[in-house]
Amino acid sequence: MRIGILGGTFDPIHKTHIRIAKGALDNDLVDKILIMPSPCPPHKKSSNVTDSWHRINMIKLAIEDYKDMELSTFELDNNFTYTADTLTQLNNHQDDYYFIVGGDSIASFSSWYHPEIILNNCELIAVKRADSSAEDFIKNINKIESEFTTKVHILNIDSDNISSSSIKKIGINHAKAYLDEKVYQYIVDNNLYKDTIISPMNLTEIKADIQKNLTPSRYIHTLGVAETAKNMAQVYNYNPNTAYLAAILHDVAKNYSDEELLKMAKANNIEISDSELNAPYLLHAKLGAFIAENKYHITDSEVLSAIRWHTTGKADMTTLDKIIFCADYIEPGRTKQERLDYLRELSLLDLDLLTFEILKQTVDYLKKTKGDNIDPNTINAYEYYRKVIDNRNDK
Ligand code: DGI
Ligand code: FE
Ligand code: FE
């Protein structure tokens, strides 16, 4: 059997990878393709490479529909970073191996680690991109063929210049077109490449738009929450830009009347709980998340969740949920809440304790002012964080 090997970091796997694999199969250069992610190539810093299980999962999703493509974790399992090692160990002397080399890499092939060992175990397939010079390409190939007495096969790919690193640079949202849909969804669901997942609207545009829709005092409150959330994120190892964005959006639905909130929820099939029916202003959290997603095209599920839960809280919140929930309560513009000095000091020391203290004060306050109408999520949150703190104190 003729086995083609497509190596790389696949961080993330994109459509051009698939086009190359498919091209090699369709042109009958090979019978099967192994997609083989590398642990971390010698020329890249390991710190920048996404965890291998995520890269593996994305590959699985991308090749799901292609029966002649297979994931191989051979390099990951053996921690091989040199193709020479991989091929020596992989070669079973029954199959024929073809190693696929992308456009630019062919120029430097002679300087790879033991190219002669590589070519003892396989033949090369050089990928020629439509947008690169044919002359240089042929020159490089002829050089390898004469230097190593081997045959280099050519695969013409009608492809754009996309690479994983350029995908990360332009941002996942803009690069959506270059990614398999399931891979894109996986990236969003798992918050990968986070620094780049914002919305097509940039932060300045979002802020200007929010300012237009809020009263001046509500906008000042929003900016206060954003600064507070950003500072807290740095302490709790969360992306400060993501925290800032979530805070900027948290009260985006605050300036609607109860009637408008109810109407919008119904129109958009957003479930209205009993407690929200009793106190419709609570809906500004759910509708805020809805507007963030549909008007500002925010796809980061952690941002949407933090907006969704910022008013009532809930049991077992994420780091960002807690940051936004707490920052909303202690931002510099707040004056009426009790023990603000203590809570503000606590905010940079202990996020779970802060969450608990705020929930406790909120429940006390609501008992006094709203009687029985406390949202069940608030009660659950309070009990959950009381246990978290109790368990900690028991130890
Ligand atoms: O939107 P903000 O004013 O910045 O703050 P928020 O989203 O925390 O909303 C605060 C209001 O929500 C305040 O009037 C108290 C009320 N609230 C918070 N939790 C509950 C609640 N009201 C009811 N009925 N039940 C709750 O569990
Ligand atoms: Fe709010
Ligand atoms: Fe708020």
CSV table of C-alpha atoms and ligand atoms in Angstrom, one decimal:
chain,number,residue,atom,x,y,z
A,1,MET,CA,0.0,0.0,0.0
A,2,ARG,CA,1.2,3.5,-0.7
A,3,ILE,CA,1.0,5.6,2.4
A,4,GLY,CA,1.2,9.4,2.4
A,5,ILE,CA,2.3,11.2,5.5
A,6,LEU,CA,1.1,14.7,6.1
A,7,GLY,CA,2.9,16.1,9.1
A,8,GLY,CA,2.7,19.4,10.9
A,9,THR,CA,1.6,21.0,14.1
A,10,PHE,CA,-2.0,21.3,12.9
A,11,ASP,CA,-2.6,24.2,15.2
A,12,PRO,CA,-5.3,24.3,14.0
A,13,ILE,CA,-5.9,22.0,11.0
A,14,HIS,CA,-7.4,24.0,8.1
A,15,LYS,CA,-9.0,23.5,4.7
A,16,THR,CA,-5.7,23.6,2.8
A,17,HIS,CA,-4.4,20.6,4.8
A,18,ILE,CA,-7.4,18.7,3.7
A,19,ARG,CA,-7.1,19.9,0.1
A,20,ILE,CA,-3.5,18.6,0.1
A,21,ALA,CA,-4.4,15.2,1.5
A,22,LYS,CA,-7.4,15.0,-0.9
A,23,GLY,CA,-5.2,16.0,-3.8
A,24,ALA,CA,-2.6,13.3,-3.1
A,25,LEU,CA,-5.5,10.7,-3.0
A,26,ASP,CA,-7.4,12.0,-6.0
A,27,ASN,CA,-4.3,12.2,-8.2
A,28,ASP,CA,-3.5,8.6,-7.2
A,29,LEU,CA,-0.2,9.4,-5.7
A,30,VAL,CA,-1.1,7.4,-2.6
A,31,ASP,CA,-3.8,5.0,-1.3
A,32,LYS,CA,-4.1,6.4,2.2
A,33,ILE,CA,-3.0,9.5,4.1
A,34,LEU,CA,-1.8,9.6,7.7
A,35,ILE,CA,-2.4,13.0,9.3
A,36,MET,CA,0.4,13.1,11.8
A,37,PRO,CA,0.6,15.9,14.3
A,38,SER,CA,4.0,16.6,15.7
A,39,PRO,CA,4.7,17.2,19.4
A,40,CYS,CA,6.3,20.5,18.8
A,41,PRO,CA,8.6,21.1,15.8
A,42,PRO,CA,12.2,22.0,16.5
A,43,HIS,CA,11.8,25.5,15.0
A,44,LYS,CA,8.8,26.5,17.1
A,45,LYS,CA,8.6,27.3,20.8
A,46,SER,CA,6.5,24.7,22.7
A,47,SER,CA,4.8,27.4,24.8
A,48,ASN,CA,2.9,28.5,21.7
A,49,VAL,CA,1.6,25.2,20.6
A,50,THR,CA,-2.0,24.2,21.6
A,51,ASP,CA,-2.4,21.1,23.8
A,52,SER,CA,-2.1,18.0,21.7
A,53,TRP,CA,-5.5,16.6,22.7
A,54,HIS,CA,-7.2,19.7,21.2
A,55,ARG,CA,-5.2,19.4,18.0
A,56,ILE,CA,-6.1,15.7,17.8
A,57,ASN,CA,-9.8,16.4,18.4
A,58,MET,CA,-9.8,19.0,15.7
A,59,ILE,CA,-8.1,16.6,13.2
A,60,LYS,CA,-10.6,13.9,14.0
A,61,LEU,CA,-13.4,16.3,13.2
A,62,ALA,CA,-11.8,17.6,10.0
A,63,ILE,CA,-11.2,14.1,8.5
A,64,GLU,CA,-14.4,12.5,9.7
A,65,ASP,CA,-15.9,12.4,6.2
A,66,TYR,CA,-12.8,11.1,4.4
A,67,LYS,CA,-12.4,7.4,4.6
A,68,ASP,CA,-8.8,7.3,3.2
A,69,MET,CA,-7.5,9.8,5.8
A,70,GLU,CA,-6.4,8.6,9.2
A,71,LEU,CA,-5.1,10.3,12.3
A,72,SER,CA,-1.7,9.0,13.4
A,73,THR,CA,-0.4,9.9,16.8
A,74,PHE,CA,2.9,8.1,16.1
A,75,GLU,CA,5.0,11.2,16.5
A,76,LEU,CA,3.1,12.4,19.6
A,77,ASP,CA,3.3,9.0,21.2
A,78,ASN,CA,7.0,8.7,20.6
A,79,ASN,CA,7.8,12.3,21.0
A,80,PHE,CA,9.6,12.3,17.7
A,81,THR,CA,10.2,15.7,16.2
A,82,TYR,CA,12.5,14.6,13.4
A,83,THR,CA,11.1,13.1,10.2
A,84,ALA,CA,14.1,10.9,10.0
A,85,ASP,CA,13.3,9.2,13.3
A,86,THR,CA,9.6,8.9,12.5
A,87,LEU,CA,10.2,7.2,9.1
A,88,THR,CA,12.9,4.8,10.3
A,89,GLN,CA,10.6,3.6,13.1
A,90,LEU,CA,7.4,3.6,11.1
A,91,ASN,CA,8.8,1.8,8.0
A,92,ASN,CA,7.6,-1.8,8.1
A,93,HIS,CA,9.3,-2.6,4.7
A,94,GLN,CA,6.0,-3.8,3.2
A,95,ASP,CA,4.3,-0.5,2.5
A,96,ASP,CA,5.6,2.3,0.4
A,97,TYR,CA,5.9,5.7,2.2
A,98,TYR,CA,5.5,9.1,0.7
A,99,PHE,CA,6.3,12.2,2.8
A,100,ILE,CA,4.4,15.3,1.8
A,101,VAL,CA,6.4,18.5,1.9
A,102,GLY,CA,4.7,21.9,1.6
A,103,GLY,CA,5.7,24.6,-0.8
A,104,ASP,CA,8.3,26.5,1.0
A,105,SER,CA,9.9,23.6,3.0
A,106,ILE,CA,11.1,21.9,-0.1
A,107,ALA,CA,13.7,24.7,-0.6
A,108,SER,CA,15.3,23.8,2.7
A,109,PHE,CA,15.0,20.0,2.5
A,110,SER,CA,18.7,19.4,2.1
A,111,SER,CA,19.4,21.0,5.5
A,112,TRP,CA,16.8,18.9,7.4
A,113,TYR,CA,18.0,16.5,10.0
A,114,HIS,CA,19.5,13.5,8.0
A,115,PRO,CA,17.7,14.0,4.7
A,116,GLU,CA,19.4,10.8,3.4
A,117,ILE,CA,17.8,8.7,6.1
A,118,ILE,CA,14.5,10.2,5.3
A,119,LEU,CA,14.9,9.3,1.6
A,120,ASN,CA,16.0,5.8,2.5
A,121,ASN,CA,12.6,5.3,3.9
A,122,CYS,CA,10.3,7.2,1.6
A,123,GLU,CA,9.8,9.3,-1.5
A,124,LEU,CA,8.8,12.9,-1.3
A,125,ILE,CA,5.6,14.5,-2.6
A,126,ALA,CA,6.3,18.2,-3.1
A,127,VAL,CA,3.2,20.5,-3.0
A,128,LYS,CA,3.2,23.2,-5.6
A,129,ARG,CA,1.0,26.1,-4.8
A,130,ALA,CA,-0.7,28.0,-7.6
A,131,ASP,CA,0.7,31.3,-6.3
A,132,SER,CA,4.4,30.4,-6.1
A,133,SER,CA,7.0,30.5,-8.8
A,134,ALA,CA,7.2,27.3,-10.9
A,135,GLU,CA,10.8,28.0,-11.8
A,136,ASP,CA,12.2,28.0,-8.3
A,137,PHE,CA,10.0,25.0,-7.4
A,138,ILE,CA,11.4,22.9,-10.3
A,139,LYS,CA,14.9,24.0,-9.5
A,140,ASN,CA,14.6,22.8,-5.9
A,141,ILE,CA,13.1,19.5,-6.9
A,142,ASN,CA,15.8,18.8,-9.5
A,143,LYS,CA,18.5,19.6,-6.9
A,144,ILE,CA,17.0,17.1,-4.4
A,145,GLU,CA,16.6,14.4,-7.2
A,146,SER,CA,20.2,14.7,-8.3
A,147,GLU,CA,21.7,15.1,-4.8
A,148,PHE,CA,20.0,12.1,-3.3
A,149,THR,CA,19.1,10.0,-6.4
A,150,THR,CA,15.4,9.9,-5.6
A,151,LYS,CA,12.2,10.7,-7.3
A,152,VAL,CA,10.2,13.7,-6.1
A,153,HIS,CA,6.5,13.6,-7.0
A,154,ILE,CA,4.6,16.8,-7.6
A,155,LEU,CA,1.2,17.7,-6.3
A,156,ASN,CA,-0.4,20.8,-7.8
A,157,ILE,CA,-2.7,22.5,-5.4
A,158,ASP,CA,-4.9,25.3,-6.3
A,159,SER,CA,-4.7,26.9,-2.9
A,160,ASP,CA,-4.4,30.2,-1.2
A,161,ASN,CA,-1.7,31.2,1.1
A,162,ILE,CA,-3.4,30.3,4.3
A,163,SER,CA,-1.4,28.8,7.2
A,164,SER,CA,-2.2,28.0,10.8
A,165,SER,CA,-0.2,30.9,12.0
A,166,SER,CA,-1.9,33.4,9.7
A,167,ILE,CA,-5.3,32.0,10.8
A,168,LYS,CA,-4.3,32.8,14.4
A,169,LYS,CA,-3.0,36.3,13.3
A,170,ILE,CA,-6.2,37.4,11.5
A,171,GLY,CA,-8.4,36.0,14.3
A,172,ILE,CA,-10.6,32.9,14.3
A,173,ASN,CA,-13.7,34.8,13.3
A,174,HIS,CA,-12.2,36.2,10.2
A,175,ALA,CA,-10.5,32.9,9.4
A,176,LYS,CA,-13.8,31.0,9.6
A,177,ALA,CA,-13.8,30.5,5.9
A,178,TYR,CA,-10.5,28.6,6.0
A,179,LEU,CA,-11.7,26.2,8.7
A,180,ASP,CA,-13.9,23.2,8.6
A,181,GLU,CA,-17.2,24.1,10.3
A,182,LYS,CA,-16.9,21.5,13.0
A,183,VAL,CA,-13.3,22.6,13.7
A,184,TYR,CA,-14.4,26.2,14.0
A,185,GLN,CA,-17.2,25.2,16.4
A,186,TYR,CA,-14.7,23.2,18.4
A,187,ILE,CA,-12.4,26.2,18.7
A,188,VAL,CA,-15.3,28.4,19.9
A,189,ASP,CA,-16.6,25.8,22.3
A,190,ASN,CA,-13.2,25.2,23.9
A,191,ASN,CA,-12.1,28.8,23.8
A,192,LEU,CA,-9.0,28.1,21.9
A,193,TYR,CA,-6.9,30.9,20.4
A,194,LYS,CA,-8.7,33.1,22.9
A,195,ASP,CA,-6.9,36.3,22.4
A,196,THR,CA,-8.2,36.4,18.8
A,197,ILE,CA,-11.8,35.4,19.5
A,198,ILE,CA,-13.5,38.7,19.6
A,199,SER,CA,-16.3,39.9,17.4
A,200,PRO,CA,-16.1,41.3,13.9
A,201,MET,CA,-16.8,44.6,15.5
A,202,ASN,CA,-13.8,45.8,17.4
A,203,LEU,CA,-13.9,46.8,21.0
A,204,THR,CA,-13.9,50.6,20.3
A,205,GLU,CA,-16.9,50.1,18.0
A,206,ILE,CA,-18.7,48.0,20.6
A,207,LYS,CA,-18.1,50.5,23.3
A,208,ALA,CA,-19.4,53.4,21.2
A,209,ASP,CA,-22.5,51.5,20.4
A,210,ILE,CA,-23.1,50.5,24.0
A,211,GLN,CA,-22.6,54.1,25.1
A,212,LYS,CA,-25.3,55.2,22.6
A,213,ASN,CA,-27.8,52.7,24.1
A,214,LEU,CA,-27.2,53.3,27.8
A,215,THR,CA,-27.8,56.3,30.0
A,216,PRO,CA,-24.6,58.2,30.9
A,217,SER,CA,-24.6,56.9,34.5
A,218,ARG,CA,-25.2,53.3,33.4
A,219,TYR,CA,-22.3,53.7,30.9
A,220,ILE,CA,-20.1,55.0,33.7
A,221,HIS,CA,-21.1,52.0,35.8
A,222,THR,CA,-20.2,49.7,32.8
A,223,LEU,CA,-16.8,51.2,32.5
A,224,GLY,CA,-16.2,50.8,36.2
A,225,VAL,CA,-17.2,47.1,36.0
A,226,ALA,CA,-14.8,46.7,33.0
A,227,GLU,CA,-11.8,48.2,34.8
A,228,THR,CA,-12.5,46.2,38.0
A,229,ALA,CA,-13.0,42.9,36.0
A,230,LYS,CA,-9.8,43.5,34.1
A,231,ASN,CA,-7.8,44.0,37.3
A,232,MET,CA,-9.4,40.9,38.9
A,233,ALA,CA,-8.7,38.8,35.7
A,234,GLN,CA,-5.0,39.5,36.0
A,235,VAL,CA,-5.0,38.2,39.6
A,236,TYR,CA,-6.9,35.1,38.7
A,237,ASN,CA,-5.0,34.2,35.5
A,238,TYR,CA,-7.9,34.9,33.2
A,239,ASN,CA,-7.5,36.8,29.9
A,240,PRO,CA,-8.0,40.5,30.9
A,241,ASN,CA,-9.2,41.5,27.5
A,242,THR,CA,-11.9,38.8,27.6
A,243,ALA,CA,-13.0,40.0,31.0
A,244,TYR,CA,-13.1,43.6,29.9
A,245,LEU,CA,-15.2,42.7,26.9
A,246,ALA,CA,-17.7,40.7,29.0
A,247,ALA,CA,-18.0,43.6,31.5
A,248,ILE,CA,-18.6,46.1,28.7
A,249,LEU,CA,-21.5,44.0,27.5
A,250,HIS,CA,-23.0,42.9,30.8
A,251,ASP,CA,-25.7,45.5,31.1
A,252,VAL,CA,-26.3,46.0,27.4
A,253,ALA,CA,-30.1,45.2,27.9
A,254,LYS,CA,-30.4,47.3,31.1
A,255,ASN,CA,-32.2,50.3,29.5
A,256,TYR,CA,-35.3,48.4,28.4
A,257,SER,CA,-38.5,48.6,30.4
A,258,ASP,CA,-40.1,45.5,31.9
A,259,GLU,CA,-42.6,45.4,29.1
A,260,GLU,CA,-40.0,45.6,26.5
A,261,LEU,CA,-37.9,42.9,28.1
A,262,LEU,CA,-40.9,40.5,28.3
A,263,LYS,CA,-41.8,41.3,24.7
A,264,MET,CA,-38.3,40.7,23.4
A,265,ALA,CA,-37.9,37.5,25.4
A,266,LYS,CA,-41.2,36.2,23.9
A,267,ALA,CA,-40.3,37.3,20.4
A,268,ASN,CA,-37.0,35.5,20.5
A,269,ASN,CA,-38.2,32.3,22.2
A,270,ILE,CA,-36.2,33.0,25.3
A,271,GLU,CA,-37.6,31.1,28.3
A,272,ILE,CA,-39.1,33.2,31.0
A,273,SER,CA,-38.9,31.7,34.5
A,274,ASP,CA,-41.5,32.3,37.2
A,275,SER,CA,-39.1,34.6,39.1
A,276,GLU,CA,-38.5,36.6,35.9
A,277,LEU,CA,-42.2,36.9,35.3
A,278,ASN,CA,-42.5,38.4,38.8
A,279,ALA,CA,-39.4,40.6,38.4
A,280,PRO,CA,-38.9,41.1,34.6
A,281,TYR,CA,-35.8,43.4,35.1
A,282,LEU,CA,-34.0,40.1,35.8
A,283,LEU,CA,-34.4,39.3,32.1
A,284,HIS,CA,-31.8,42.0,31.3
A,285,ALA,CA,-29.1,39.3,32.0
A,286,LYS,CA,-30.5,36.7,29.6
A,287,LEU,CA,-31.4,39.3,27.0
A,288,GLY,CA,-27.9,40.8,27.4
A,289,ALA,CA,-26.3,37.6,26.5
A,290,PHE,CA,-28.8,37.3,23.5
A,291,ILE,CA,-27.9,40.7,22.3
A,292,ALA,CA,-24.1,40.1,22.7
A,293,GLU,CA,-24.4,37.0,20.6
A,294,ASN,CA,-26.8,38.3,17.9
A,295,LYS,CA,-26.0,42.0,17.6
A,296,TYR,CA,-22.3,42.0,18.5
A,297,HIS,CA,-21.6,38.5,17.2
A,298,ILE,CA,-19.8,37.4,20.3
A,299,THR,CA,-19.1,33.7,20.0
A,300,ASP,CA,-17.0,33.1,23.1
A,301,SER,CA,-19.3,31.0,25.3
A,302,GLU,CA,-17.6,32.1,28.5
A,303,VAL,CA,-18.4,35.7,27.7
A,304,LEU,CA,-22.0,34.9,27.0
A,305,SER,CA,-22.3,32.8,30.1
A,306,ALA,CA,-20.9,35.6,32.3
A,307,ILE,CA,-23.4,38.1,30.9
A,308,ARG,CA,-26.2,35.5,31.3
A,309,TRP,CA,-25.5,34.9,35.0
A,310,HIS,CA,-24.3,38.3,36.2
A,311,THR,CA,-27.5,39.3,38.1
A,312,THR,CA,-28.5,36.1,39.9
A,313,GLY,CA,-25.3,34.2,39.9
A,314,LYS,CA,-25.7,30.4,40.0
A,315,ALA,CA,-24.0,27.3,41.5
A,316,ASP,CA,-20.6,26.4,40.3
A,317,MET,CA,-19.7,29.4,38.2
A,318,THR,CA,-16.7,29.7,35.9
A,319,THR,CA,-13.9,32.1,36.7
A,320,LEU,CA,-15.3,34.7,34.4
A,321,ASP,CA,-18.8,34.3,35.7
A,322,LYS,CA,-17.5,35.0,39.2
A,323,ILE,CA,-15.4,38.0,38.1
A,324,ILE,CA,-18.3,39.7,36.3
A,325,PHE,CA,-20.8,38.9,39.0
A,326,CYS,CA,-18.5,40.4,41.7
A,327,ALA,CA,-17.1,43.3,39.7
A,328,ASP,CA,-20.7,44.4,39.1
A,329,TYR,CA,-21.2,44.7,42.8
A,330,ILE,CA,-17.9,46.4,43.9
A,331,GLU,CA,-17.0,48.7,41.0
A,332,PRO,CA,-15.9,52.1,42.1
A,333,GLY,CA,-19.2,53.8,41.3
A,334,ARG,CA,-21.1,51.6,43.8
A,335,THR,CA,-21.8,53.3,47.2
A,336,LYS,CA,-25.0,51.8,48.7
A,337,GLN,CA,-23.7,48.2,49.2
A,338,GLU,CA,-22.5,47.2,52.7
A,339,ARG,CA,-18.9,46.5,53.6
A,340,LEU,CA,-17.6,47.8,50.2
A,341,ASP,CA,-14.1,48.5,51.6
A,342,TYR,CA,-13.8,44.9,52.8
A,343,LEU,CA,-15.2,43.4,49.6
A,344,ARG,CA,-12.9,45.6,47.4
A,345,GLU,CA,-9.9,44.4,49.4
A,346,LEU,CA,-11.0,40.8,49.1
A,347,SER,CA,-11.5,41.1,45.4
A,348,LEU,CA,-7.8,40.7,44.6
A,349,LEU,CA,-7.2,38.0,47.2
A,350,ASP,CA,-9.9,35.3,47.2
A,351,LEU,CA,-12.5,35.0,44.4
A,352,ASP,CA,-14.6,32.3,45.9
A,353,LEU,CA,-14.8,34.0,49.3
A,354,LEU,CA,-15.7,37.2,47.6
A,355,THR,CA,-18.4,35.5,45.6
A,356,PHE,CA,-19.8,34.0,48.8
A,357,GLU,CA,-19.7,37.3,50.7
A,358,ILE,CA,-21.5,39.1,47.9
A,359,LEU,CA,-24.1,36.4,47.6
A,360,LYS,CA,-24.7,36.5,51.3
A,361,GLN,CA,-25.2,40.2,51.3
A,362,THR,CA,-27.5,40.0,48.3
A,363,VAL,CA,-29.7,37.4,49.8
A,364,ASP,CA,-29.9,39.3,53.1
A,365,TYR,CA,-30.8,42.5,51.1
A,366,LEU,CA,-33.4,40.7,48.9
A,367,LYS,CA,-35.0,39.1,51.9
A,368,LYS,CA,-35.6,42.6,53.4
A,369,THR,CA,-36.7,44.3,50.2
A,370,LYS,CA,-38.3,41.7,47.9
A,371,GLY,CA,-39.7,39.3,50.5
A,372,ASP,CA,-40.0,35.8,49.0
A,373,ASN,CA,-39.1,36.7,45.4
A,374,ILE,CA,-35.5,35.6,45.4
A,375,ASP,CA,-34.5,33.9,42.2
A,376,PRO,CA,-33.8,30.1,42.8
A,377,ASN,CA,-30.4,30.5,41.0
A,378,THR,CA,-29.4,33.1,43.6
A,379,ILE,CA,-30.3,30.7,46.4
A,380,ASN,CA,-28.5,27.8,44.8
A,381,ALA,CA,-25.5,30.0,44.3
A,382,TYR,CA,-25.5,31.1,47.9
A,383,GLU,CA,-25.8,27.6,49.2
A,384,TYR,CA,-23.2,26.3,46.8
A,385,TYR,CA,-20.6,28.9,47.8
A,386,ARG,CA,-21.4,28.6,51.5
A,387,LYS,CA,-20.4,24.9,51.2
A,388,VAL,CA,-17.3,25.7,49.2
A,389,ILE,CA,-16.2,28.0,52.0
A,390,ASP,CA,-17.3,25.6,54.8
A,391,ASN,CA,-15.4,22.7,53.2
A,392,ARG,CA,-12.3,24.9,53.0
A,393,ASN,CA,-12.5,25.9,56.6
A,394,ASP,CA,-12.9,22.3,57.7
A,395,LYS,CA,-9.6,21.3,56.3
B,1,DGI,O1,-27.7,45.7,36.5
B,1,DGI,P1,-27.0,46.2,37.7
B,1,DGI,O2,-27.9,47.2,38.4
B,1,DGI,O3,-25.7,46.7,37.5
B,1,DGI,O4,-26.8,45.0,38.7
B,1,DGI,P2,-27.6,43.5,38.7
B,1,DGI,O5,-27.6,43.0,37.3
B,1,DGI,O6,-27.0,42.7,39.8
B,1,DGI,O7,-29.1,43.9,39.1
B,1,DGI,C1,-29.3,44.3,40.3
B,1,DGI,C2,-30.8,44.3,40.6
B,1,DGI,O8,-31.3,43.0,40.5
B,1,DGI,C3,-31.1,44.7,42.0
B,1,DGI,O9,-32.3,45.5,42.0
B,1,DGI,C4,-31.3,43.5,42.8
B,1,DGI,C5,-31.9,42.6,41.8
B,1,DGI,N1,-31.6,41.2,42.0
B,1,DGI,C6,-30.5,40.5,42.1
B,1,DGI,N2,-30.7,39.2,42.4
B,1,DGI,C7,-32.0,39.1,42.5
B,1,DGI,C8,-32.7,40.3,42.3
B,1,DGI,N3,-34.0,40.5,42.3
B,1,DGI,C9,-34.7,39.4,42.6
B,1,DGI,N4,-36.1,39.6,42.6
B,1,DGI,N5,-34.3,38.2,42.8
B,1,DGI,C10,-32.9,38.0,42.8
B,1,DGI,O10,-32.5,36.8,43.0
B,2,FE,FE,-27.0,44.0,35.5
B,3,FE,FE,-24.3,46.0,36.2
